[in-house]
Amino acid sequence: MKEEHIFSMLVDNQPGVLSRIVGLFSGRGFNIESLNVAVTCEPNISRITIMTKANKPIVEQIEKQLNKLVNVIKIRDLTGPDSVKREMALICVNARPENKAEILRIVDIFRCKVVDVGTEHYTIEVTGDEGKMKAILSLLKHFGVKKIARTGIIALFREPK
Amino acid sequence: MELTGAQILMKVLKEEGVDTIFGYPGGAVIDLYDELDRTDIRHILVRHEQGAVHAADGYARASGKVGVCLVTSGPGATNAVTGIASAYMDSIPMVVFTGQVPSHLIGNDAFQEVDIVGITRPCVKHNYLVQRTEDFARIIKEAFYIANSGRPGPVLIDMPKDMVARKIEYKPTTEVKLKAYNPTYNPNKRQLQRVIKLIEGAKRPLIFAGGGVSLSKASSELTEFARKAQIPVTASLMGLGVFPASDPLWLGMLGMHGTYRANMCTGECDLLIGIGVRFDDRVTGKTDSFASQADIVHIDIDPTSIRKNIPVSVPVVGDCKISLQKLNSMMDGQLDLSGVAENRKEWFDHIVSWKSTRPLDYEQTDVIKPQFVVEKLYELTKGEAIVTTEVGQNQMWSAQFYHFEKPGHFITSGGLGCMGFGLPAAIGAQVACPDMLVVDVAGDGSIQMNSQEFATAVQHRLPVKVVILNNGYLGMVRQWQELFYDKCYASTNMEHAPDFVKLAEAYGAVGLRAAKPEEVEDVLREGLFSPHTVIMDFVVEREESVYPMVPAGAPITDMLLV
């Protein structure tokens, strides 16, 4: 059965490293659901978070293959409750005058922010886990989503209390 | 000390013990060739860059050292790709240096520019683009270390022309420090204990050895292990020679064209110990029914090999040599082996009966059978030659009828199955072992893929011998067409080949031909013991096929037999 898995890895911040990782996925027929890359506090190290969907033996292969890359310093499977997961999205939604109040109410309930306003649209910034993304999207869909940009999941292991 | 990039390269190559480079010059590497000419490193000028990489591959396998090639940018680099992919599939330690356009032109579609780092990313163990001359020495050191440690493989270094020409204050690099690269050599002891337990309980055990045993130089440990535990041994194509073929425990090769008994053994065994193998599809056949009655132990230095193709009961990540040494000493202390032979009697009886009912066989008629040529070659060389092959029927007959006693004697493109491999690989092997007899067993199709390398062999006075099994067909594809495509021999007829005797003479080599069975031995005798590069053209039975054969995707025990 295919399951979602989140791999977080520290990699050398060098040209071509992302390409090695993405190439590994495409070359071996693995699947990328979402991907996020940014530099860490150390300028020569980046963190990459990849969400993938695969069955168990393939998940094992993905982790091992990633580990084998010379530029991958450390990799961790962050699936499950021991990690904090967040995603951010910018959602540009149609906002006709008669819907504005309703949209703002949803924004309020979901603790989002309106970051851009026009006569016919709101752009909303949402942060949360996957469930929250799905929930707010299903509500906003009715008004007509003009554009959406998502960061993909980022995650960190929960430190011991 | 101020040095140019080119001088740094030569310096570090010397430190790494490199004495031979296979290559082909071009605009982007002129500086390097200029510098190379001033060293005592031997340069073997090939006639095509693919030949350079295959030659370095053959050199690496015959010598146990890292193979080194140097080619120019653009087409030089792309021509090398096939060779690199072959070395990658077979885990051959190699460092490939490619020229690159000057850094300020990279990305401009400059003359002879190609993104070779991008192109080779999926078929190298690692690769580098030199962006500062200051990093060059460190990169070369890392490349040699990565290529030759863990599971070996090719590493490519792309060198922009300005980086090589630039002069910098050179500081020697001593140690290689790679924070994220750390191969596991030492196996987990608990896992080895489980292996011992399984050996103890097994009634029908089987060892399946592969190229990893050869790469970790664990042949004698394997032999000791098999003899001590009284376990019969089969091997993949890449593993031929890691266990002596004259040993009564030897079953022959496993796989699509493996021996009847080796294939049957995997179907019947209750314990399969895979050592330095990767359970490639040509070996497993249909994976669901592969060794379906057995507990499978898999010893390999590369964790990704384990559970990639088949489920494994006991994974052991570690170097083959160290793992086998530990298993051998654990057996000494823990296993009572006195009753083993008795315990396995039924199993061995079974194996013997399989051998006698279905030996590897062919019938010699009044036309030369290709198997007969290989068999005669084996007899005349007493099994001591280094045999390289091309790919296809010639390769399978060599694997079946030349019985290898030692590792490093069978050099073939196993994983990639790369036609045109054998001749340049033979050249590389001959460079590594000047006193050995090196024979390339070829087909008339595949020899034409890199026949330009005859000039290389003659120029460098390398007395390689090429045995062409000439059937006027792309024989292996023809065989598939015969068996699975209603004998529609679409585009496999190759009757329009050059006269190989004349071709040999045109290159300044010796050309010989045998067209009748009674001529085979004389031609081989004359050719093999000549001090020159020799091409022997054997006109063989046109439609001979390789048997046994397991159709692709069928269980490995479902063999088509003669």
CSV table of N, CA and C in Angstrom, one decimal, chain A residues 3 18 28 33-34 38-39 48 53 67 72 76 119 126-127 134-135 141:
chain,number,residue,atom,x,y,z
A,3,GLU,N,2.0,4.8,1.0
A,3,GLU,CA,1.9,5.7,2.1
A,3,GLU,C,2.7,7.0,1.9
A,18,LEU,N,20.6,19.7,-5.8
A,18,LEU,CA,19.2,19.4,-5.9
A,18,LEU,C,18.9,18.6,-7.2
A,28,ARG,N,14.7,6.7,-11.1
A,28,ARG,CA,14.3,5.4,-10.5
A,28,ARG,C,12.8,5.3,-10.3
A,33,GLU,N,5.8,14.3,-4.1
A,33,GLU,CA,4.5,15.0,-3.9
A,33,GLU,C,4.8,16.5,-3.7
A,34,SER,N,5.8,16.7,-2.8
A,34,SER,CA,6.2,18.1,-2.6
A,34,SER,C,7.6,18.2,-2.3
A,38,ALA,N,15.8,25.2,1.2
A,38,ALA,CA,16.4,26.5,1.6
A,38,ALA,C,17.6,26.3,2.4
A,39,VAL,N,18.4,27.3,2.4
A,39,VAL,CA,19.7,27.3,3.2
A,39,VAL,C,19.4,27.3,4.7
A,48,ILE,N,16.6,20.1,2.7
A,48,ILE,CA,15.6,19.7,1.7
A,48,ILE,C,14.5,18.9,2.3
A,53,LYS,N,5.2,9.5,-2.0
A,53,LYS,CA,4.1,8.5,-1.8
A,53,LYS,C,4.6,7.2,-2.4
A,67,ASN,N,20.6,8.5,0.9
A,67,ASN,CA,21.8,8.4,1.8
A,67,ASN,C,23.1,8.1,1.0
A,72,VAL,N,24.6,14.3,0.3
A,72,VAL,CA,23.5,14.3,1.3
A,72,VAL,C,24.2,13.9,2.6
A,76,ARG,N,16.5,12.0,7.4
A,76,ARG,CA,15.6,11.5,8.5
A,76,ARG,C,14.2,11.3,7.9
A,119,THR,N,-10.4,45.0,-5.7
A,119,THR,CA,-11.9,45.1,-5.7
A,119,THR,C,-12.5,43.8,-5.9
A,126,VAL,N,-1.9,31.4,4.3
A,126,VAL,CA,-2.4,30.3,5.3
A,126,VAL,C,-1.1,29.5,5.7
A,127,THR,N,-1.1,29.2,7.0
A,127,THR,CA,0.0,28.3,7.4
A,127,THR,C,-0.7,27.2,8.2
A,134,LYS,N,-6.2,21.4,3.4
A,134,LYS,CA,-7.3,20.8,2.7
A,134,LYS,C,-8.6,21.5,3.1
A,135,ALA,N,-8.8,21.7,4.4
A,135,ALA,CA,-10.0,22.3,4.9
A,135,ALA,C,-10.3,23.7,4.3
A,141,LYS,N,-12.9,27.1,-2.3
A,141,LYS,CA,-13.2,26.7,-3.6
A,141,LYS,C,-14.5,27.3,-4.2
